[in-house]
Amino acid sequence: MPEKLLLSMRKFVAPEFVFGQGAISLAGRQVAGLGVRRALLVADPGLAAYGWPGIVEASLTDAGVETRLFNEFSSNPRDYEVMAGAAAFAETGCDALVAVGGGSTMDCAKAIGIVNANQRHILEFEGVDNVERPGPPLLCVPTTAGTGAEVSQFAIVNDTARKLKIAITSKTLIPDIALLDPAVTVTMSEELTANTGFDALSHAMEAYVSNAHGPLTDLLALEAVRLIYANLPRAIAVPQDIEVRGAMLLASLYAGMAFSNAILGIMHAMSHGLGGLRDLPHGQCNAILMDAVTDYNYEAVPQRYDQLGRLLGARFDTGAPVSEKKAAVLGAIRDFKQAVGITMGLADIGVPRETFHDLAIKALGDPCILTNPRQPTVAEIEAIYESARQPRS
Ligand SMILES: [Fe+2]
């Protein structure tokens, strides 16, 4: 019998984007087409050596758009860095933002935009639909394959006082244009490729089991999982393989559109606390939590997890007992993590057990938890953190 959800009302939003080799060279033409005179180029400081921000800057200059560079921000951008960026935007008379980098860079640019348009502190936008006015035009060039920030209505900012990454969700945060060029992602290290690839996988999985999923987000989420399973190990082993890099970037795009519209779940709600506490790589946090979160959520939507598990290599008969299917799904996740070198638990990355209670309270306050297929208690979230202390064998 078809699922009743098929006919439930669902809205889907996505920006204009260009995918393919050479897309980065369109930056100038695209920004000039928006009537922009001067753009703040928000660029990951670590990327200068690879030349990508320079290529975008040259493209803007050729199209008659002036640029001012802003690169004084961290991975997991901090609240005060966003406010400094907004001040730089105003002081230099910019009228648009261009982001070149991974999720942190794009989130920083999104945050600078809404601070500027609304003249409020960035932390005041926390939660869902708290942004009154959209920011100035924003073009994004992602340099990693995982975040999905180039198409999403999310921005994540580090609240340094509360030691927590806050989630801001608003349609106004969707960039105007994204340029997805596989060539830009070949400079990622093995570790960054694995972590960002698992971030994309976590987006696809959480979107697929979300309470807010629909036919279109399902289509995108399942194809993202298939592409990630088929391509991530080779993207790590042969980083210059442009076909494989392209497949991963496409997977990230699909997963990004899926989660931007179906939203996420407890994996992200729980990893936001970890990222704020220890400034840990976001994708790595999701990957560490993935087994324990699946173990907890499985009973709410077993058939959905079975489908995800099959795409990750799990083998079981359709008529097998539920416990057998669940074990196969969890085994597939464990094996795939090991295949890409993610073999640590929370204890290995320095997250002490004493932090679990506070982390659980923070996770319960994260908007991503609202669409999780099971609504956990504080004690249950603590138990999931506990279960993720050691990697599964
Ligand atoms: Fe994520």
mmCIF file of C-alpha atoms and ligand atoms in Angstrom:
data_model
loop_
_atom_site.group_PDB
_atom_site.id
_atom_site.type_symbol
_atom_site.label_atom_id
_atom_site.label_comp_id
_atom_site.label_asym_id
_atom_site.label_seq_id
_atom_site.Cartn_x
_atom_site.Cartn_y
_atom_site.Cartn_z
ATOM 1 C CA MET A 1 0.000 0.000 0.000
ATOM 2 C CA PRO A 2 1.408 3.445 -0.858
ATOM 3 C CA GLU A 3 2.325 5.641 2.071
ATOM 4 C CA LYS A 4 -0.350 8.210 2.956
ATOM 5 C CA LEU A 5 2.389 10.841 3.148
ATOM 6 C CA LEU A 6 2.554 10.921 -0.630
ATOM 7 C CA LEU A 7 -0.389 13.329 -0.742
ATOM 8 C CA SER A 8 0.492 15.416 2.317
ATOM 9 C CA MET A 9 1.188 19.065 1.518
ATOM 10 C CA ARG A 10 4.897 19.703 1.191
ATOM 11 C CA LYS A 11 6.809 22.823 0.207
ATOM 12 C CA PHE A 12 10.200 22.610 -1.514
ATOM 13 C CA VAL A 13 12.653 25.487 -1.825
ATOM 14 C CA ALA A 14 16.048 25.576 -3.519
ATOM 15 C CA PRO A 15 18.221 28.287 -5.038
ATOM 16 C CA GLU A 16 19.392 28.657 -8.595
ATOM 17 C CA PHE A 17 22.557 26.609 -9.038
ATOM 18 C CA VAL A 18 25.001 25.598 -11.723
ATOM 19 C CA PHE A 19 26.660 22.184 -11.431
ATOM 20 C CA GLY A 20 29.625 21.056 -13.521
ATOM 21 C CA GLN A 21 33.230 21.579 -14.490
ATOM 22 C CA GLY A 22 34.053 25.237 -15.009
ATOM 23 C CA ALA A 23 31.101 26.513 -12.937
ATOM 24 C CA ILE A 24 33.475 28.576 -10.760
ATOM 25 C CA SER A 25 34.324 30.789 -13.751
ATOM 26 C CA LEU A 26 30.709 32.026 -13.883
ATOM 27 C CA ALA A 27 31.015 33.860 -10.535
ATOM 28 C CA GLY A 28 31.636 37.321 -11.985
ATOM 29 C CA ARG A 29 28.918 37.162 -14.613
ATOM 30 C CA GLN A 30 26.374 35.842 -12.115
ATOM 31 C CA VAL A 31 27.117 38.476 -9.461
ATOM 32 C CA ALA A 32 27.240 41.321 -11.996
ATOM 33 C CA GLY A 33 23.870 40.115 -13.278
ATOM 34 C CA LEU A 34 22.392 40.907 -9.868
ATOM 35 C CA GLY A 35 23.389 44.557 -10.260
ATOM 36 C CA VAL A 36 26.134 44.313 -7.634
ATOM 37 C CA ARG A 37 28.918 46.940 -7.489
ATOM 38 C CA ARG A 38 31.075 45.695 -4.619
ATOM 39 C CA ALA A 39 31.057 42.245 -3.009
ATOM 40 C CA LEU A 40 32.479 41.082 0.307
ATOM 41 C CA LEU A 41 34.446 37.950 -0.577
ATOM 42 C CA VAL A 42 34.116 35.652 2.443
ATOM 43 C CA ALA A 43 36.842 33.096 1.852
ATOM 44 C CA ASP A 44 38.259 30.269 3.942
ATOM 45 C CA PRO A 45 41.738 31.482 4.966
ATOM 46 C CA GLY A 46 43.139 27.980 4.392
ATOM 47 C CA LEU A 47 42.160 28.037 0.726
ATOM 48 C CA ALA A 48 44.376 30.871 -0.473
ATOM 49 C CA ALA A 49 47.191 28.405 -1.176
ATOM 50 C CA TYR A 50 44.971 26.451 -3.583
ATOM 51 C CA GLY A 51 43.963 29.570 -5.502
ATOM 52 C CA TRP A 52 40.169 29.219 -5.473
ATOM 53 C CA PRO A 53 39.366 32.582 -3.824
ATOM 54 C CA GLY A 54 41.778 34.251 -6.265
ATOM 55 C CA ILE A 55 40.012 32.703 -9.259
ATOM 56 C CA VAL A 56 36.643 33.952 -7.993
ATOM 57 C CA GLU A 57 38.073 37.409 -7.280
ATOM 58 C CA ALA A 58 39.524 37.624 -10.808
ATOM 59 C CA SER A 59 36.185 36.567 -12.279
ATOM 60 C CA LEU A 60 34.400 39.300 -10.291
ATOM 61 C CA THR A 61 36.956 41.924 -11.312
ATOM 62 C CA ASP A 62 36.619 40.966 -14.983
ATOM 63 C CA ALA A 63 32.867 41.456 -14.694
ATOM 64 C CA GLY A 64 33.314 44.934 -13.188
ATOM 65 C CA VAL A 65 32.524 43.959 -9.577
ATOM 66 C CA GLU A 66 34.889 45.294 -6.890
ATOM 67 C CA THR A 67 35.788 42.978 -4.004
ATOM 68 C CA ARG A 68 36.792 43.304 -0.375
ATOM 69 C CA LEU A 69 38.224 40.226 1.316
ATOM 70 C CA PHE A 70 37.011 38.915 4.694
ATOM 71 C CA ASN A 71 38.825 35.852 5.988
ATOM 72 C CA GLU A 72 39.117 36.424 9.731
ATOM 73 C CA PHE A 73 36.919 33.596 10.944
ATOM 74 C CA SER A 74 37.362 30.066 12.266
ATOM 75 C CA SER A 75 35.988 26.742 11.186
ATOM 76 C CA ASN A 76 32.734 26.649 13.167
ATOM 77 C CA PRO A 77 32.379 30.471 12.860
ATOM 78 C CA ARG A 78 32.076 32.267 16.157
ATOM 79 C CA ASP A 79 29.399 34.850 16.994
ATOM 80 C CA TYR A 80 31.912 37.701 17.373
ATOM 81 C CA GLU A 81 33.575 36.846 14.061
ATOM 82 C CA VAL A 82 30.205 37.127 12.310
ATOM 83 C CA MET A 83 29.631 40.520 13.930
ATOM 84 C CA ALA A 84 33.099 41.670 12.796
ATOM 85 C CA GLY A 85 32.286 40.492 9.275
ATOM 86 C CA ALA A 86 29.006 42.429 9.308
ATOM 87 C CA ALA A 87 30.892 45.539 10.416
ATOM 88 C CA ALA A 88 33.407 45.043 7.588
ATOM 89 C CA PHE A 89 30.543 44.654 5.111
ATOM 90 C CA ALA A 90 28.992 47.965 6.180
ATOM 91 C CA GLU A 91 32.272 49.887 6.474
ATOM 92 C CA THR A 92 33.449 48.903 3.010
ATOM 93 C CA GLY A 93 30.142 49.759 1.336
ATOM 94 C CA CYS A 94 29.521 46.274 -0.049
ATOM 95 C CA ASP A 95 26.163 45.347 -1.539
ATOM 96 C CA ALA A 96 26.561 41.556 -1.916
ATOM 97 C CA LEU A 97 28.322 38.538 -0.430
ATOM 98 C CA VAL A 98 30.356 35.878 -2.212
ATOM 99 C CA ALA A 99 31.374 32.813 -0.160
ATOM 100 C CA VAL A 100 34.229 30.516 -1.227
ATOM 101 C CA GLY A 101 34.811 27.608 1.169
ATOM 102 C CA GLY A 102 33.086 24.862 3.113
ATOM 103 C CA GLY A 103 30.093 24.966 5.422
ATOM 104 C CA SER A 104 31.732 27.282 7.950
ATOM 105 C CA THR A 105 32.512 29.864 5.283
ATOM 106 C CA MET A 106 29.050 29.781 3.744
ATOM 107 C CA ASP A 107 27.347 29.895 7.141
ATOM 108 C CA CYS A 108 29.536 32.863 8.095
ATOM 109 C CA ALA A 109 28.512 34.704 4.913
ATOM 110 C CA LYS A 110 24.818 33.917 5.465
ATOM 111 C CA ALA A 111 25.084 35.165 9.039
ATOM 112 C CA ILE A 112 26.873 38.383 8.005
ATOM 113 C CA GLY A 113 24.065 39.024 5.527
ATOM 114 C CA ILE A 114 21.173 38.778 7.982
ATOM 115 C CA VAL A 115 22.988 40.767 10.689
ATOM 116 C CA ASN A 116 23.522 43.532 8.179
ATOM 117 C CA ALA A 117 19.965 43.545 6.843
ATOM 118 C CA ASN A 118 18.294 43.430 10.258
ATOM 119 C CA GLN A 119 20.816 45.325 12.415
ATOM 120 C CA ARG A 120 20.553 42.755 15.182
ATOM 121 C CA HIS A 121 23.039 40.509 16.966
ATOM 122 C CA ILE A 122 23.508 37.155 15.248
ATOM 123 C CA LEU A 123 22.451 35.143 18.309
ATOM 124 C CA GLU A 124 19.009 36.808 18.264
ATOM 125 C CA PHE A 125 18.097 34.827 15.141
ATOM 126 C CA GLU A 126 18.401 31.396 16.794
ATOM 127 C CA GLY A 127 15.594 28.962 16.007
ATOM 128 C CA VAL A 128 13.059 28.736 13.207
ATOM 129 C CA ASP A 129 11.779 31.717 11.183
ATOM 130 C CA ASN A 130 13.265 34.468 13.326
ATOM 131 C CA VAL A 131 14.774 36.456 10.453
ATOM 132 C CA GLU A 132 12.609 39.367 9.357
ATOM 133 C CA ARG A 133 14.498 40.759 6.381
ATOM 134 C CA PRO A 134 16.601 38.726 3.929
ATOM 135 C CA GLY A 135 20.276 39.563 3.595
ATOM 136 C CA PRO A 136 21.927 41.039 0.487
ATOM 137 C CA PRO A 137 22.516 38.827 -2.581
ATOM 138 C CA LEU A 138 24.703 35.808 -1.789
ATOM 139 C CA LEU A 139 26.621 33.586 -4.210
ATOM 140 C CA CYS A 140 28.247 30.416 -2.849
ATOM 141 C CA VAL A 141 31.104 28.339 -4.230
ATOM 142 C CA PRO A 142 31.410 25.216 -2.033
ATOM 143 C CA THR A 143 34.907 23.741 -1.819
ATOM 144 C CA THR A 144 33.878 20.633 0.116
ATOM 145 C CA ALA A 145 31.350 17.928 -0.754
ATOM 146 C CA GLY A 146 29.141 17.516 2.290
ATOM 147 C CA THR A 147 27.738 20.594 3.924
ATOM 148 C CA GLY A 148 24.872 21.413 1.575
ATOM 149 C CA ALA A 149 24.995 24.981 2.948
ATOM 150 C CA GLU A 150 25.064 26.281 -0.633
ATOM 151 C CA VAL A 151 21.426 25.237 -1.069
ATOM 152 C CA SER A 152 20.098 25.080 2.500
ATOM 153 C CA GLN A 153 18.002 27.343 4.698
ATOM 154 C CA PHE A 154 20.330 26.747 7.675
ATOM 155 C CA ALA A 155 23.234 28.629 9.206
ATOM 156 C CA ILE A 156 25.176 27.288 12.178
ATOM 157 C CA VAL A 157 27.067 29.729 14.399
ATOM 158 C CA ASN A 158 29.171 29.093 17.484
ATOM 159 C CA ASP A 159 27.668 30.785 20.564
ATOM 160 C CA THR A 160 30.931 31.232 22.433
ATOM 161 C CA ALA A 161 29.362 32.178 25.775
ATOM 162 C CA ARG A 162 27.145 29.088 25.915
ATOM 163 C CA LYS A 163 29.742 26.868 24.169
ATOM 164 C CA LEU A 164 27.177 25.609 21.703
ATOM 165 C CA LYS A 165 26.516 25.795 18.006
ATOM 166 C CA ILE A 166 23.169 27.459 17.418
ATOM 167 C CA ALA A 167 21.028 26.636 14.408
ATOM 168 C CA ILE A 168 19.304 29.426 12.506
ATOM 169 C CA THR A 169 16.620 28.226 10.103
ATOM 170 C CA SER A 170 14.950 30.592 7.677
ATOM 171 C CA LYS A 171 14.068 30.653 4.013
ATOM 172 C CA THR A 172 15.921 33.983 3.876
ATOM 173 C CA LEU A 173 19.199 32.061 4.375
ATOM 174 C CA ILE A 174 18.965 30.215 1.055
ATOM 175 C CA PRO A 175 21.719 31.630 -1.172
ATOM 176 C CA ASP A 176 20.713 33.304 -4.432
ATOM 177 C CA ILE A 177 23.108 31.292 -6.584
ATOM 178 C CA ALA A 178 25.390 28.291 -5.972
ATOM 179 C CA LEU A 179 28.216 27.318 -8.310
ATOM 180 C CA LEU A 180 29.173 23.664 -7.820
ATOM 181 C CA ASP A 181 32.427 22.861 -9.572
ATOM 182 C CA PRO A 182 33.912 19.388 -8.911
ATOM 183 C CA ALA A 183 37.438 20.624 -9.718
ATOM 184 C CA VAL A 184 37.319 22.873 -6.648
ATOM 185 C CA THR A 185 36.916 19.869 -4.340
ATOM 186 C CA VAL A 186 40.016 17.894 -5.416
ATOM 187 C CA THR A 187 42.232 19.791 -2.965
ATOM 188 C CA MET A 188 40.453 18.318 0.072
ATOM 189 C CA SER A 189 42.571 16.134 2.358
ATOM 190 C CA GLU A 190 41.642 12.490 3.019
ATOM 191 C CA GLU A 191 40.286 13.356 6.447
ATOM 192 C CA LEU A 192 38.231 16.313 5.205
ATOM 193 C CA THR A 193 36.859 14.185 2.362
ATOM 194 C CA ALA A 194 35.770 11.468 4.805
ATOM 195 C CA ASN A 195 34.287 13.873 7.352
ATOM 196 C CA THR A 196 32.401 16.012 4.859
ATOM 197 C CA GLY A 197 31.248 12.890 2.984
ATOM 198 C CA PHE A 198 29.783 11.567 6.218
ATOM 199 C CA ASP A 199 28.142 14.920 6.858
ATOM 200 C CA ALA A 200 26.351 14.524 3.514
ATOM 201 C CA LEU A 201 25.427 10.950 4.445
ATOM 202 C CA SER A 202 24.019 12.124 7.777
ATOM 203 C CA HIS A 203 21.950 14.779 5.968
ATOM 204 C CA ALA A 204 20.502 12.192 3.605
ATOM 205 C CA MET A 205 19.764 9.685 6.389
ATOM 206 C CA GLU A 206 18.175 12.215 8.740
ATOM 207 C CA ALA A 207 16.105 13.748 5.921
ATOM 208 C CA TYR A 208 14.898 10.283 4.889
ATOM 209 C CA VAL A 209 13.658 9.335 8.368
ATOM 210 C CA SER A 210 12.460 12.860 9.253
ATOM 211 C CA ASN A 211 8.843 13.482 10.230
ATOM 212 C CA ALA A 212 8.772 16.135 7.511
ATOM 213 C CA HIS A 213 10.008 13.996 4.631
ATOM 214 C CA GLY A 214 8.076 13.849 1.379
ATOM 215 C CA PRO A 215 8.338 12.236 -2.061
ATOM 216 C CA LEU A 216 10.819 14.766 -3.437
ATOM 217 C CA THR A 217 13.133 14.756 -0.421
ATOM 218 C CA ASP A 218 12.999 10.927 -0.360
ATOM 219 C CA LEU A 219 14.133 10.764 -3.978
ATOM 220 C CA LEU A 220 17.069 13.063 -3.306
ATOM 221 C CA ALA A 221 18.055 11.429 -0.008
ATOM 222 C CA LEU A 222 18.130 7.871 -1.373
ATOM 223 C CA GLU A 223 20.147 8.838 -4.441
ATOM 224 C CA ALA A 224 22.572 10.750 -2.220
ATOM 225 C CA VAL A 225 23.152 7.646 -0.065
ATOM 226 C CA ARG A 226 23.663 5.481 -3.151
ATOM 227 C CA LEU A 227 26.210 7.921 -4.606
ATOM 228 C CA ILE A 228 28.097 8.323 -1.321
ATOM 229 C CA TYR A 229 28.395 4.565 -0.777
ATOM 230 C CA ALA A 230 29.620 4.077 -4.351
ATOM 231 C CA ASN A 231 32.077 6.973 -4.442
ATOM 232 C CA LEU A 232 33.365 8.083 -1.036
ATOM 233 C CA PRO A 233 36.049 5.376 -0.583
ATOM 234 C CA ARG A 234 37.490 6.137 -4.029
ATOM 235 C CA ALA A 235 37.353 9.918 -3.448
ATOM 236 C CA ILE A 236 39.652 9.268 -0.474
ATOM 237 C CA ALA A 237 41.908 6.757 -2.258
ATOM 238 C CA VAL A 238 42.217 8.684 -5.547
ATOM 239 C CA PRO A 239 41.630 12.352 -4.681
ATOM 240 C CA GLN A 240 42.309 13.615 -8.208
ATOM 241 C CA ASP A 241 39.546 11.471 -9.783
ATOM 242 C CA ILE A 242 37.284 14.237 -11.045
ATOM 243 C CA GLU A 243 34.400 11.881 -11.908
ATOM 244 C CA VAL A 244 34.274 10.594 -8.356
ATOM 245 C CA ARG A 245 34.640 14.094 -6.918
ATOM 246 C CA GLY A 246 31.746 15.158 -9.145
ATOM 247 C CA ALA A 247 29.597 12.286 -7.890
ATOM 248 C CA MET A 248 30.319 13.284 -4.281
ATOM 249 C CA LEU A 249 29.509 16.939 -4.970
ATOM 250 C CA LEU A 250 26.255 15.872 -6.599
ATOM 251 C CA ALA A 251 25.480 13.671 -3.582
ATOM 252 C CA SER A 252 26.141 16.611 -1.285
ATOM 253 C CA LEU A 253 23.810 18.774 -3.382
ATOM 254 C CA TYR A 254 21.043 16.147 -3.294
ATOM 255 C CA ALA A 255 21.439 15.609 0.433
ATOM 256 C CA GLY A 256 21.523 19.384 0.965
ATOM 257 C CA MET A 257 18.220 19.906 -0.838
ATOM 258 C CA ALA A 258 16.731 16.920 1.004
ATOM 259 C CA PHE A 259 17.624 18.128 4.485
ATOM 260 C CA SER A 260 16.937 21.794 3.802
ATOM 261 C CA ASN A 261 13.336 20.815 3.107
ATOM 262 C CA ALA A 262 12.767 17.735 5.316
ATOM 263 C CA ILE A 263 15.016 19.108 8.108
ATOM 264 C CA LEU A 264 17.212 16.877 10.285
ATOM 265 C CA GLY A 265 17.107 14.897 13.531
ATOM 266 C CA ILE A 266 18.946 14.024 16.742
ATOM 267 C CA MET A 267 22.257 13.239 15.057
ATOM 268 C CA HIS A 268 22.613 16.929 14.201
ATOM 269 C CA ALA A 269 20.956 18.145 17.409
ATOM 270 C CA MET A 270 23.545 16.118 19.361
ATOM 271 C CA SER A 271 26.542 16.977 17.186
ATOM 272 C CA HIS A 272 25.899 20.724 17.429
ATOM 273 C CA GLY A 273 26.615 20.512 21.155
ATOM 274 C CA LEU A 274 29.809 18.530 20.550
ATOM 275 C CA GLY A 275 31.012 21.053 17.961
ATOM 276 C CA GLY A 276 30.408 23.950 20.316
ATOM 277 C CA LEU A 277 32.087 22.224 23.248
ATOM 278 C CA ARG A 278 35.323 21.140 21.611
ATOM 279 C CA ASP A 279 35.393 22.789 18.152
ATOM 280 C CA LEU A 280 35.394 19.341 16.566
ATOM 281 C CA PRO A 281 34.832 18.699 12.834
ATOM 282 C CA HIS A 282 31.077 18.589 12.271
ATOM 283 C CA GLY A 283 31.056 15.618 9.897
ATOM 284 C CA GLN A 284 33.228 13.600 12.265
ATOM 285 C CA CYS A 285 30.801 14.255 15.139
ATOM 286 C CA ASN A 286 27.881 13.042 13.022
ATOM 287 C CA ALA A 287 29.793 9.956 11.950
ATOM 288 C CA ILE A 288 30.671 9.062 15.541
ATOM 289 C CA LEU A 289 27.014 9.388 16.585
ATOM 290 C CA MET A 290 25.549 7.646 13.514
ATOM 291 C CA ASP A 291 25.506 4.063 14.845
ATOM 292 C CA ALA A 292 24.041 4.933 18.244
ATOM 293 C CA VAL A 293 21.428 7.281 16.758
ATOM 294 C CA THR A 294 20.358 4.623 14.239
ATOM 295 C CA ASP A 295 20.167 2.063 17.041
ATOM 296 C CA TYR A 296 17.838 4.404 18.982
ATOM 297 C CA ASN A 297 15.693 5.612 16.054
ATOM 298 C CA TYR A 298 15.347 2.284 14.228
ATOM 299 C CA GLU A 299 12.170 1.105 15.950
ATOM 300 C CA ALA A 300 10.276 4.280 14.945
ATOM 301 C CA VAL A 301 10.757 3.766 11.192
ATOM 302 C CA PRO A 302 12.278 0.310 10.631
ATOM 303 C CA GLN A 303 11.449 0.010 6.929
ATOM 304 C CA ARG A 304 13.035 3.361 6.175
ATOM 305 C CA TYR A 305 16.237 2.339 7.976
ATOM 306 C CA ASP A 306 16.161 -1.001 6.148
ATOM 307 C CA GLN A 307 16.139 0.869 2.825
ATOM 308 C CA LEU A 308 19.032 3.064 3.932
ATOM 309 C CA GLY A 309 20.921 0.024 5.185
ATOM 310 C CA ARG A 310 20.503 -1.825 1.881
ATOM 311 C CA LEU A 311 21.997 1.164 0.055
ATOM 312 C CA LEU A 312 24.958 0.973 2.438
ATOM 313 C CA GLY A 313 25.579 -2.687 1.660
ATOM 314 C CA ALA A 314 23.432 -4.461 4.280
ATOM 315 C CA ARG A 315 22.172 -7.857 3.122
ATOM 316 C CA PHE A 316 19.087 -9.501 4.644
ATOM 317 C CA ASP A 317 15.893 -11.239 3.536
ATOM 318 C CA THR A 318 12.763 -9.094 3.491
ATOM 319 C CA GLY A 319 11.047 -11.616 5.774
ATOM 320 C CA ALA A 320 13.923 -11.786 8.271
ATOM 321 C CA PRO A 321 13.188 -10.966 11.942
ATOM 322 C CA VAL A 322 13.357 -7.256 12.786
ATOM 323 C CA SER A 323 16.315 -7.814 15.121
ATOM 324 C CA GLU A 324 18.266 -9.453 12.305
ATOM 325 C CA LYS A 325 17.533 -6.621 9.890
ATOM 326 C CA LYS A 326 18.458 -3.994 12.462
ATOM 327 C CA ALA A 327 21.754 -5.756 13.179
ATOM 328 C CA ALA A 328 22.510 -5.854 9.442
ATOM 329 C CA VAL A 329 21.807 -2.133 9.081
ATOM 330 C CA LEU A 330 24.028 -1.265 12.047
ATOM 331 C CA GLY A 331 26.737 -3.586 10.718
ATOM 332 C CA ALA A 332 26.651 -1.841 7.326
ATOM 333 C CA ILE A 333 27.107 1.581 8.935
ATOM 334 C CA ARG A 334 30.013 0.286 11.040
ATOM 335 C CA ASP A 335 31.705 -1.299 8.010
ATOM 336 C CA PHE A 336 31.316 1.803 5.853
ATOM 337 C CA LYS A 337 32.789 4.001 8.580
ATOM 338 C CA GLN A 338 35.750 1.656 8.876
ATOM 339 C CA ALA A 339 36.179 1.668 5.086
ATOM 340 C CA VAL A 340 36.714 5.443 5.119
ATOM 341 C CA GLY A 341 38.888 5.457 8.243
ATOM 342 C CA ILE A 342 36.388 6.785 10.800
ATOM 343 C CA THR A 343 37.188 4.445 13.647
ATOM 344 C CA MET A 344 37.013 6.616 16.754
ATOM 345 C CA GLY A 345 34.459 7.089 19.547
ATOM 346 C CA LEU A 346 33.709 10.133 21.689
ATOM 347 C CA ALA A 347 36.273 8.994 24.275
ATOM 348 C CA ASP A 348 38.997 9.078 21.595
ATOM 349 C CA ILE A 349 38.309 12.714 20.675
ATOM 350 C CA GLY A 350 38.377 13.941 24.249
ATOM 351 C CA VAL A 351 34.683 14.279 25.094
ATOM 352 C CA PRO A 352 34.352 13.273 28.771
ATOM 353 C CA ARG A 353 31.344 11.447 30.155
ATOM 354 C CA GLU A 354 30.755 14.305 32.633
ATOM 355 C CA THR A 355 29.626 16.537 29.748
ATOM 356 C CA PHE A 356 26.861 14.203 28.544
ATOM 357 C CA HIS A 357 24.094 15.593 30.768
ATOM 358 C CA ASP A 358 24.641 19.213 29.696
ATOM 359 C CA LEU A 359 25.058 18.151 26.081
ATOM 360 C CA ALA A 360 21.751 16.259 26.250
ATOM 361 C CA ILE A 361 19.905 19.311 27.591
ATOM 362 C CA LYS A 362 21.376 21.426 24.797
ATOM 363 C CA ALA A 363 20.395 18.833 22.195
ATOM 364 C CA LEU A 364 16.799 18.884 23.426
ATOM 365 C CA GLY A 365 16.709 22.631 22.764
ATOM 366 C CA ASP A 366 18.061 22.305 19.203
ATOM 367 C CA PRO A 367 15.419 22.810 16.476
ATOM 368 C CA CYS A 368 16.720 19.773 14.550
ATOM 369 C CA ILE A 369 15.208 17.507 17.195
ATOM 370 C CA LEU A 370 11.641 18.482 16.231
ATOM 371 C CA THR A 371 11.666 16.366 13.068
ATOM 372 C CA ASN A 372 13.379 13.309 14.561
ATOM 373 C CA PRO A 373 11.165 10.209 14.205
ATOM 374 C CA ARG A 374 11.376 9.545 17.986
ATOM 375 C CA GLN A 375 11.188 12.219 20.663
ATOM 376 C CA PRO A 376 13.824 11.343 23.260
ATOM 377 C CA THR A 377 14.116 12.261 26.926
ATOM 378 C CA VAL A 378 17.250 13.801 28.431
ATOM 379 C CA ALA A 379 18.195 10.389 29.848
ATOM 380 C CA GLU A 380 17.791 8.731 26.450
ATOM 381 C CA ILE A 381 20.034 11.301 24.765
ATOM 382 C CA GLU A 382 22.634 10.799 27.505
ATOM 383 C CA ALA A 383 22.450 7.068 26.810
ATOM 384 C CA ILE A 384 23.077 7.680 23.085
ATOM 385 C CA TYR A 385 26.183 9.742 23.908
ATOM 386 C CA GLU A 386 27.293 6.955 26.246
ATOM 387 C CA SER A 387 26.771 4.397 23.515
ATOM 388 C CA ALA A 388 28.968 6.485 21.178
ATOM 389 C CA ARG A 389 31.887 6.649 23.613
ATOM 390 C CA GLN A 390 33.581 3.665 21.999
ATOM 391 C CA PRO A 391 33.435 2.665 18.325
ATOM 392 C CA ARG A 392 31.372 -0.427 17.578
ATOM 393 C CA SER A 393 33.173 -3.587 16.720
HETATM 394 FE FE FE B 1 25.507 18.638 8.781
#
